[in-house]
Short mmCIF file of C-alpha atoms and ligand atoms in Angstrom, two decimals:
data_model
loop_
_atom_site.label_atom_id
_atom_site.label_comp_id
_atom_site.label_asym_id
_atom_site.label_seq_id
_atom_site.Cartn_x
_atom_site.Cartn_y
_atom_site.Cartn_z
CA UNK S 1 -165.88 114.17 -3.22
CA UNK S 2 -164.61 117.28 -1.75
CA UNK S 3 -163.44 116.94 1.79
CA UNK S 4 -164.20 121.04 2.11
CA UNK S 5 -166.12 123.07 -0.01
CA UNK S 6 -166.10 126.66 -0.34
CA UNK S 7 -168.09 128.34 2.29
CA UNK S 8 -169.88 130.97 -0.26
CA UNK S 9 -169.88 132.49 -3.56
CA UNK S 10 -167.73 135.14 -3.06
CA UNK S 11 -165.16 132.57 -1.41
CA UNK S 12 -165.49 131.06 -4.57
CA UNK S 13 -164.54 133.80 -6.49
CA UNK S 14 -161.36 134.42 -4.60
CA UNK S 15 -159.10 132.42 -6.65
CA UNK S 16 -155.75 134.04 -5.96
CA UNK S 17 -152.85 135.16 -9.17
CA UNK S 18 -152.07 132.11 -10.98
CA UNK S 19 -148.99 130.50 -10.14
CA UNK S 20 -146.16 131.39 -12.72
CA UNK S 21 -143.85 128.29 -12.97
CA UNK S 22 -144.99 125.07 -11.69
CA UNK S 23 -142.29 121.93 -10.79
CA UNK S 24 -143.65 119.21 -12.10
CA UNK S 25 -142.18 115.83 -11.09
CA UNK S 26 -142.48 112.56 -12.83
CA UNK S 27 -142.50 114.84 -15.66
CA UNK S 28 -141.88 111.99 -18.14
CA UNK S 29 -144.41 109.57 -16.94
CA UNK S 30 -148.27 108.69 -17.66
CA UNK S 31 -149.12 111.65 -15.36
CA UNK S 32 -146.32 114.18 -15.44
CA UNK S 33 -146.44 114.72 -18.97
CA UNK S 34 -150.26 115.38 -19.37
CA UNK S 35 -149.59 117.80 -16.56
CA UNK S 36 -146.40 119.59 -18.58
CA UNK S 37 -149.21 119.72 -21.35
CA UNK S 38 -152.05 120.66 -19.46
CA UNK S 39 -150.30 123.74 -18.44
CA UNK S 40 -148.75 124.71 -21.29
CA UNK S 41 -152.40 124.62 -22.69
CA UNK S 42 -153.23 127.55 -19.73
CA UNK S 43 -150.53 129.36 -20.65
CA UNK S 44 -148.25 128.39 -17.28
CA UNK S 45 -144.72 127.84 -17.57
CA UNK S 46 -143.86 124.58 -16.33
CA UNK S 47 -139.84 123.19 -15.59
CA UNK S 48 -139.87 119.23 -16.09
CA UNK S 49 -137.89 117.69 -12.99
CA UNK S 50 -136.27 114.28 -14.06
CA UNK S 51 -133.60 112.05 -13.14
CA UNK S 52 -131.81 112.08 -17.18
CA UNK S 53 -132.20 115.46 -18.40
CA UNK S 54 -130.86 113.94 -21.33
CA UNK S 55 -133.29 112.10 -22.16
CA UNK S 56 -136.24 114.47 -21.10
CA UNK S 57 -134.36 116.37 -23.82
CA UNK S 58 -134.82 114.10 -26.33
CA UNK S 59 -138.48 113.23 -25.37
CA UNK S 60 -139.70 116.61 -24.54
CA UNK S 61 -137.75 118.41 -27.44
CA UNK S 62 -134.45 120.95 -26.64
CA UNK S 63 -136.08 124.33 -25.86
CA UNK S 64 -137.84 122.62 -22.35
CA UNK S 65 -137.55 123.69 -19.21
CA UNK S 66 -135.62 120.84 -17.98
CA UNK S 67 -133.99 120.11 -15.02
CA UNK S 68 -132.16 117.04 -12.82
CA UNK S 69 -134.16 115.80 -9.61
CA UNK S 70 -133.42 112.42 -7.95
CA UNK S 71 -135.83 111.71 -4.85
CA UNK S 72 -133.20 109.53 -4.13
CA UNK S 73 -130.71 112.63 -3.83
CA UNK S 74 -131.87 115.79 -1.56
CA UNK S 75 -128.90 117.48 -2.87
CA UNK S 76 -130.86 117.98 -6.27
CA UNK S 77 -134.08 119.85 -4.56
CA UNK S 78 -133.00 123.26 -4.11
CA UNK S 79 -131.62 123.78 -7.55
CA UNK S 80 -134.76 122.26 -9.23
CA UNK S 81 -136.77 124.27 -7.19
CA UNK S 82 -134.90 127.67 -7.93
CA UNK S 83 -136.97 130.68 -9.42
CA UNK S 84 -139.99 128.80 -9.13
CA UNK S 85 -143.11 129.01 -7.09
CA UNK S 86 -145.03 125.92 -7.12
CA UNK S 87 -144.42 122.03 -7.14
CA UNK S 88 -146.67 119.19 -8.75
CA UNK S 89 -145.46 116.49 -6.34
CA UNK S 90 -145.85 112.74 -7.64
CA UNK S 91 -144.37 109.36 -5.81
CA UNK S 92 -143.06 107.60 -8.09
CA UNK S 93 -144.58 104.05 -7.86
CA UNK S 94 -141.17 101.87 -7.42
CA UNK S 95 -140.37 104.65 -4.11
CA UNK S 96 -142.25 103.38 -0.77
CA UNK S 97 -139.70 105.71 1.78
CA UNK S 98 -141.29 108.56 1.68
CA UNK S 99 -139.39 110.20 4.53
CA UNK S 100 -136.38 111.23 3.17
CA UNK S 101 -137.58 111.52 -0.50
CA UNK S 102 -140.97 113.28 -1.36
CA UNK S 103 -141.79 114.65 2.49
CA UNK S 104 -137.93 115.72 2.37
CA UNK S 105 -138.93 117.84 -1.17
CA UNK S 106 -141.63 119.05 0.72
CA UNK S 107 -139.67 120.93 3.71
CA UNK S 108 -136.90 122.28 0.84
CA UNK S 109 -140.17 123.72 -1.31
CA UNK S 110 -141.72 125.38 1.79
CA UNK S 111 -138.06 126.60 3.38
CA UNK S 112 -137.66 128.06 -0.18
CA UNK S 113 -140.91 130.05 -0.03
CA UNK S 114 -142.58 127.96 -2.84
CA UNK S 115 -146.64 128.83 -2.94
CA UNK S 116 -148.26 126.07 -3.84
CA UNK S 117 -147.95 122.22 -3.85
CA UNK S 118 -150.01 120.15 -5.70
CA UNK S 119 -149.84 116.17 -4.77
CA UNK S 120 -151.13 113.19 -7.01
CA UNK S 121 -152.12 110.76 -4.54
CA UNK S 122 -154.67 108.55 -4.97
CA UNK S 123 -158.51 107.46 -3.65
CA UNK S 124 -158.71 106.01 -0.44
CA UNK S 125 -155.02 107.64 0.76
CA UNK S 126 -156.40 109.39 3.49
CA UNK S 127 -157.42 105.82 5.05
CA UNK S 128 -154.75 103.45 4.20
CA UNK S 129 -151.83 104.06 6.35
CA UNK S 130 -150.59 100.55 4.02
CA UNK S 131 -150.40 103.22 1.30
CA UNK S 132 -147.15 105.73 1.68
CA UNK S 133 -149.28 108.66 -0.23
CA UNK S 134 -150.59 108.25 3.38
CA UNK S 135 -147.91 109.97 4.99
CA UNK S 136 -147.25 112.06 2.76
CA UNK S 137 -150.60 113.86 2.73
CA UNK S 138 -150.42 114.31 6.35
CA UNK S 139 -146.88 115.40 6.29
CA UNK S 140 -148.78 118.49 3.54
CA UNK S 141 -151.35 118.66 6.28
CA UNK S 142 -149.12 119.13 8.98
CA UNK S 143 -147.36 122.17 7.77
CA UNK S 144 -149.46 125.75 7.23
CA UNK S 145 -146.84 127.80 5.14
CA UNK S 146 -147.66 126.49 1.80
CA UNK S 147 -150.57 125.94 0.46
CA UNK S 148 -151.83 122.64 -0.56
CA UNK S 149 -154.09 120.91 -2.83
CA UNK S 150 -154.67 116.71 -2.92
CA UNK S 151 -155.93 114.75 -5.93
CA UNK S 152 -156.95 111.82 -5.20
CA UNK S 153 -157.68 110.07 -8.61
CA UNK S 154 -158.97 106.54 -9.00
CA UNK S 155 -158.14 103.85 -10.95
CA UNK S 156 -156.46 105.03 -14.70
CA UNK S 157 -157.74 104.01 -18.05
CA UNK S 158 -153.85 104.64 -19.00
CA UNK S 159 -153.65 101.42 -17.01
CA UNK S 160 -154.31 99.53 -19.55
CA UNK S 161 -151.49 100.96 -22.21
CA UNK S 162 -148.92 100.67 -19.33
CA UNK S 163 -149.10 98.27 -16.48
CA UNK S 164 -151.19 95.74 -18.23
CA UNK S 165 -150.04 95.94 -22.01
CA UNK S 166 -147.93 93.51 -21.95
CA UNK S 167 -150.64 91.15 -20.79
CA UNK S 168 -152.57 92.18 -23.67
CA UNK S 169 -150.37 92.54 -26.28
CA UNK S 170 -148.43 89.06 -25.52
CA UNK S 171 -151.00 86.60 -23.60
CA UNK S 172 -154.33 88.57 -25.24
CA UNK S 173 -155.51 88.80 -21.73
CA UNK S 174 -156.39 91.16 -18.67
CA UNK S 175 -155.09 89.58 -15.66
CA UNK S 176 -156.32 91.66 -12.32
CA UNK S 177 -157.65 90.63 -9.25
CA UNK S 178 -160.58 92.45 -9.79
CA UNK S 179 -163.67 89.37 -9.74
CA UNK S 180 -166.91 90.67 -11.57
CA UNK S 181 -166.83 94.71 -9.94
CA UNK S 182 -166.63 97.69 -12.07
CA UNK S 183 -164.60 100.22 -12.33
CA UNK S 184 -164.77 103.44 -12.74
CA UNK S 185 -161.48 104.52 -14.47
CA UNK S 186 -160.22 107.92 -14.58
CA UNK S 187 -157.80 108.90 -17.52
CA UNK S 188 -154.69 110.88 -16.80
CA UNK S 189 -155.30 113.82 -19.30
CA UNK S 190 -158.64 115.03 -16.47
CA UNK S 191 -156.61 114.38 -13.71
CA UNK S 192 -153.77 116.59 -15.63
CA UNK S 193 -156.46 119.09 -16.44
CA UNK S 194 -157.21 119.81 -12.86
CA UNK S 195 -153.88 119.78 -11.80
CA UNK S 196 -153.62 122.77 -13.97
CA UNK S 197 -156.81 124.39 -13.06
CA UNK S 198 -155.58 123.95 -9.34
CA UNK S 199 -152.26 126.03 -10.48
CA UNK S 200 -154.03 128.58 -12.21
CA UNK S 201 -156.50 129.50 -9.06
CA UNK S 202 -154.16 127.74 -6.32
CA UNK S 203 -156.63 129.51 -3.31
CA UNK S 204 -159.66 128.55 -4.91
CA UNK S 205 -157.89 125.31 -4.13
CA UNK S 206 -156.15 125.35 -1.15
CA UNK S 207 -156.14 122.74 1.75
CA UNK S 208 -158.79 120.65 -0.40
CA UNK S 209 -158.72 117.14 -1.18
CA UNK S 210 -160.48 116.33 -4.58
CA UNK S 211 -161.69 112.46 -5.60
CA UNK S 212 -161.03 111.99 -9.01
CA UNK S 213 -163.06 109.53 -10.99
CA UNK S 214 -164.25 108.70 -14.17
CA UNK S 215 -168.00 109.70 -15.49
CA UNK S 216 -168.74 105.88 -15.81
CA UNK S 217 -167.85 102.18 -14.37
CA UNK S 218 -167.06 99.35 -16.82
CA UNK S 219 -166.18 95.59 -15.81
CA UNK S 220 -162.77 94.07 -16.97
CA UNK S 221 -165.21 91.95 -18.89
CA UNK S 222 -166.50 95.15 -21.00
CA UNK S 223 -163.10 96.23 -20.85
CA UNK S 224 -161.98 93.09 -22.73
CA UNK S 225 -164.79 93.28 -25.11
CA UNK S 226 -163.77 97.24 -25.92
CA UNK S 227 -160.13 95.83 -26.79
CA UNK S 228 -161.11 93.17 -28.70
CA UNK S 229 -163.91 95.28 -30.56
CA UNK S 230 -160.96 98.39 -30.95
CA UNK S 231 -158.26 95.96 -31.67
CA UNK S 232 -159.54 93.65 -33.66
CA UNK S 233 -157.75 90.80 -31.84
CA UNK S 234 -159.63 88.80 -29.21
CA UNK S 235 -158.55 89.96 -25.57
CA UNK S 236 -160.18 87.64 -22.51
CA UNK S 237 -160.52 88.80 -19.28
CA UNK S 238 -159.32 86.29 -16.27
CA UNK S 239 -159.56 87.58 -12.80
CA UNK S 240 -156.32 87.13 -10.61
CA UNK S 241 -156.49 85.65 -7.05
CA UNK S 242 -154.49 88.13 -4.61
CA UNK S 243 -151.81 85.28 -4.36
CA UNK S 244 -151.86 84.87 -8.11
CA UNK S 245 -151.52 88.78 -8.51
CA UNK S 246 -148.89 88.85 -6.26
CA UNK S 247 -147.04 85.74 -8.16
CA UNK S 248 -147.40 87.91 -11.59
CA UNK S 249 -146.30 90.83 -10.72
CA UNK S 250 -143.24 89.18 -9.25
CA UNK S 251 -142.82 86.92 -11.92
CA UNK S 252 -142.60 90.72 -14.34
CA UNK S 253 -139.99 91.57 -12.59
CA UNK S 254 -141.09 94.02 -10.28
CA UNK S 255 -139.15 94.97 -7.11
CA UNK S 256 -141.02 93.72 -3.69
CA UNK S 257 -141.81 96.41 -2.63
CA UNK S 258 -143.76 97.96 -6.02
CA UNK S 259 -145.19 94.47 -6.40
CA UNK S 260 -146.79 94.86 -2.21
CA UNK S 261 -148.00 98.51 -3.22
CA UNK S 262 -149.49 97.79 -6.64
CA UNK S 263 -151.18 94.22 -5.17
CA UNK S 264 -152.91 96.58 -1.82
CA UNK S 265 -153.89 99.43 -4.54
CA UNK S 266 -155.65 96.49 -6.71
CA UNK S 267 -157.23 94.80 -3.38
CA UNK S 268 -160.19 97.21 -3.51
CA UNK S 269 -161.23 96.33 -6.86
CA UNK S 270 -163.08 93.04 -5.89
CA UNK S 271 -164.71 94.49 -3.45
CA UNK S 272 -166.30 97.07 -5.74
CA UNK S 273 -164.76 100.27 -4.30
CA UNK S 274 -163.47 101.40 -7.72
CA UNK S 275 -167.18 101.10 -8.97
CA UNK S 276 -168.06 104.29 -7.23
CA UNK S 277 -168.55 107.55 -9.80
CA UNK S 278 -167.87 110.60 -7.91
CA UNK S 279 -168.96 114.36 -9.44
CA UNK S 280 -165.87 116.12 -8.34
CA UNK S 281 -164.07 115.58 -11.62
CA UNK S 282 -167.09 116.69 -13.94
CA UNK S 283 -168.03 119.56 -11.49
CA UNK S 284 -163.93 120.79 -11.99
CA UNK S 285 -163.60 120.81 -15.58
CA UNK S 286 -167.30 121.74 -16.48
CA UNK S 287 -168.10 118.74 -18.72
CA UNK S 288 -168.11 114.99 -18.37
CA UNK S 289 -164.16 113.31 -18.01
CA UNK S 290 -163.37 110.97 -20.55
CA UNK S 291 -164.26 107.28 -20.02
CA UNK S 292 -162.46 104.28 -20.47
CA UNK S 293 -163.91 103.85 -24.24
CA UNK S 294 -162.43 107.31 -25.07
CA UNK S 295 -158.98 106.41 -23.89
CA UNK S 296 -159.22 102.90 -25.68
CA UNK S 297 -160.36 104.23 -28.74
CA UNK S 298 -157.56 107.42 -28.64
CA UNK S 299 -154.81 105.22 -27.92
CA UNK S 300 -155.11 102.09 -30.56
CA UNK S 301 -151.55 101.74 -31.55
CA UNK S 302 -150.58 101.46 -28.05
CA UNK S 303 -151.33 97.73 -28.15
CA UNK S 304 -150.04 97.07 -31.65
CA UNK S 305 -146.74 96.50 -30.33
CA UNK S 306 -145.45 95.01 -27.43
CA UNK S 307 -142.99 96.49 -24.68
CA UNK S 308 -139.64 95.34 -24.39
CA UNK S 309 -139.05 92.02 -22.30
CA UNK S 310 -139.54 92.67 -18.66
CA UNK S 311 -140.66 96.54 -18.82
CA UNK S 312 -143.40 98.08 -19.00
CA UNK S 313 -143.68 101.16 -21.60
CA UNK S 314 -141.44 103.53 -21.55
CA UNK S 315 -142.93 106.36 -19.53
CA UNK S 316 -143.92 109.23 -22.06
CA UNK S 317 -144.23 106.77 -25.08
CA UNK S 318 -147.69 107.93 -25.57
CA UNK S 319 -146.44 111.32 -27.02
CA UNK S 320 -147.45 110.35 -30.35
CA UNK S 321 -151.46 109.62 -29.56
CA UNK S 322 -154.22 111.05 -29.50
CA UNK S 323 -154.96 114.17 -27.42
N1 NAP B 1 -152.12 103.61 -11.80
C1 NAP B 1 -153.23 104.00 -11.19
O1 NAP B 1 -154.33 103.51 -11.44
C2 NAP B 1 -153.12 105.08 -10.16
C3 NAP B 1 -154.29 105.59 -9.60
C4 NAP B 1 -154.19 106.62 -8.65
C5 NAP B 1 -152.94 107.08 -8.26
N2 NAP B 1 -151.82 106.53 -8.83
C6 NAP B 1 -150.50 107.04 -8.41
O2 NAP B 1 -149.88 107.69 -9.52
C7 NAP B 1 -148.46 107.62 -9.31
C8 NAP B 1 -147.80 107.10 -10.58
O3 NAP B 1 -147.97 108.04 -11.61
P1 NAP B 1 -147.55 107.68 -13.12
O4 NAP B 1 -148.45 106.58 -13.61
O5 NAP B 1 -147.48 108.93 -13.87
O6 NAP B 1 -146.11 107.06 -12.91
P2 NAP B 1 -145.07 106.59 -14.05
O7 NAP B 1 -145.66 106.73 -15.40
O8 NAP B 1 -144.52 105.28 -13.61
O9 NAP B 1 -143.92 107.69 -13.94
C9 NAP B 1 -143.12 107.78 -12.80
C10 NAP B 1 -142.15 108.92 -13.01
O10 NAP B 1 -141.36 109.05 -11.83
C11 NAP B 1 -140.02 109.19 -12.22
N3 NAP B 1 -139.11 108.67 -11.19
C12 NAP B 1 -138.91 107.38 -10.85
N4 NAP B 1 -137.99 107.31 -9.86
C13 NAP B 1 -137.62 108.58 -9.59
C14 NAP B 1 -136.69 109.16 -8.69
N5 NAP B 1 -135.95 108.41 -7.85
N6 NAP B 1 -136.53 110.50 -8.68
C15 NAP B 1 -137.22 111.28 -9.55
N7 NAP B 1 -138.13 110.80 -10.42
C16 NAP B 1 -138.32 109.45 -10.44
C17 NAP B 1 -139.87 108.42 -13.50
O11 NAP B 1 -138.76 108.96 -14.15
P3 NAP B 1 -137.95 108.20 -15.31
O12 NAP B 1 -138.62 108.73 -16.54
O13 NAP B 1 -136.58 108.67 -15.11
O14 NAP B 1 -138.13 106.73 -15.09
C18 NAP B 1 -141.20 108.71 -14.18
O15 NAP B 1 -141.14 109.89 -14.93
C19 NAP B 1 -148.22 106.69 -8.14
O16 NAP B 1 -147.97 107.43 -6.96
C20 NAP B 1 -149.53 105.93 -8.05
O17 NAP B 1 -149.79 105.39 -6.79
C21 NAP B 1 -151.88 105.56 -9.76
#
């Protein structure tokens, strides 16, 4: 759902010049590197901001736009911002201050004139103060020099080949607190999609907050039937109590503070808030977003082999599937 439309046709029409090189943090996670593709597909030039250049060189090949950002280091903004004129702003999920890391970004890219700022948040954001996309969005709101556009994308299908492979791969289970509702997963390559569409007509765009779901709800029980039926290996479903969530997570090593986040994000799913299929996503791209079938069925070899003890994939280890 949009929270403001465009008032007319001709408003509409008034996209605004394309941005010309776009930021993009998180560049080599699930998100960030649909959105480094998702551009480069439109034609924009996009600079990958990471913590190991290094490595983004080795992922991302030699001749990209790469450059070092640490949202645990203001000293690295300004340079990665440098020459050019838009951010794609993503919280990492292990960073809960916000203050001094994304909202500081935020003040350097609109000091340094930047045009547009894209931020991934997610569904419900604008609600949950519990969630610290909260503050961040209103720290975007707050400020009228830079234009702005929120996504607010629901639950990922890419899920399922990060945070929970490991459950499937080694126990040949789903484990989510998540009873008998649906959900209606939304897979990172749409999201990506509008991210770039937002870049390429940032006033068609601007102060709007767009919910981003998928074009159909499954169970976990239909997802564990798609695995099995895709994988060939039997994969169960067993729904999590929140304690019992909490105890997993915790138990895979995550840091308290990722393991509070992830078990509040997941607290809506038994109550059947993730069931609901919102048009925004369809309406944006002009044709139906993929489904959680369609990411299954790209992404086989994902499960074929497990992560490494105690982490989950390496972000940007899907470069090899299926578009
Ligand atoms: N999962 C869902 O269902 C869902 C739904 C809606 C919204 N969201 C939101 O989506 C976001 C996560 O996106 P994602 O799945 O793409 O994340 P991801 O795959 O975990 O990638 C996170 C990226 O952030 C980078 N990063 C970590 N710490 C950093 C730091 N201190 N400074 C700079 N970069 C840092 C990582 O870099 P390295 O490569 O160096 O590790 C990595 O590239 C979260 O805000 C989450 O709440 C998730």
């Amino acid at each position: 759902m949009d929270d403001k439309l465009p008032s007319s046709p001709a408003e509409q029409r008034d996209d605004g010049p394309p941005c010309s090189r776009v930021l993009v943090t998180g560049a080599l996670g699930n998100v960030g590197r649909e959105v480094l593709r998702a551009l480069a597909a439109r034609g924009i030039a996009a600079r990958a901001a990471v913590r190991s250049v290094e490595r983004a060189r080795a992922v991302l090949g030699p001749e990209a736009d790469v450059v070092a950002l640490d949202f645990l280091d203001a000293r690295t903004f300004q340079p990665a911002l440098a020459g050019c004129d838009a951010l794609f702003l993503l919280r990492p999920p292990a960073l809960s201050d916000v203050k001094p890391t994304l909202n500081r970004l935020v003040d350097v890219a609109v000091a340094g004139g930047i045009r547009h700022i894209v931020f991934l948040s997610v569904v419900g954001a604008d609600m949950n103060k519990l969630l610290p996309h909260h503050a961040v969005e209103r720290h975007l709101e707050q400020q009228s020099r830079t234009g702005w556009t929120l996504l607010r994308p629901g639950f990922f299908a890419q899920n399922l080949g990060h945070a929970y492979r490991r459950d499937i791969v080694e126990d040949g289970r789903i484990y989510v607190p998540a009873g008998k509702s649906s959900v209606a997963f939304v897979d990172v390559r749409d999201v990506a999609e509008v991210a770039a569409r937002v870049f390429a007509a940032p006033r068609a765009h601007a102060g709007k907050a767009h919910t981003l779901t998928g074009p159909e709800h499954f169970t976990f029980l239909e997802v564990a039937e798609t695995l099995t039926e895709a994988l060939g290996i039997h994969v169960r479903y067993q729904s999590a109590s929140m304690p019992g969530y909490l105890l997993h997570l915790a138990r895979r090593g995550l840091p308290a503070s990722q393991v509070l986040v992830q078990t509040v994000l997941h607290a809506g799913l038994r109550s059947g808030q993730a069931a609901r299929v919102d048009p925004t996503l369809t309406r944006l791209l002009g044709r139906p977003g993929r489904t959680m079938r369609d990411y299954v069925h790209d992404h086989v070899s994902l499960w074929k082999t497990a992560p490494a003890a105690g982490r989950n994939p390496a972000p940007g280890s899907h470069a090899k599937e299926a578009r």
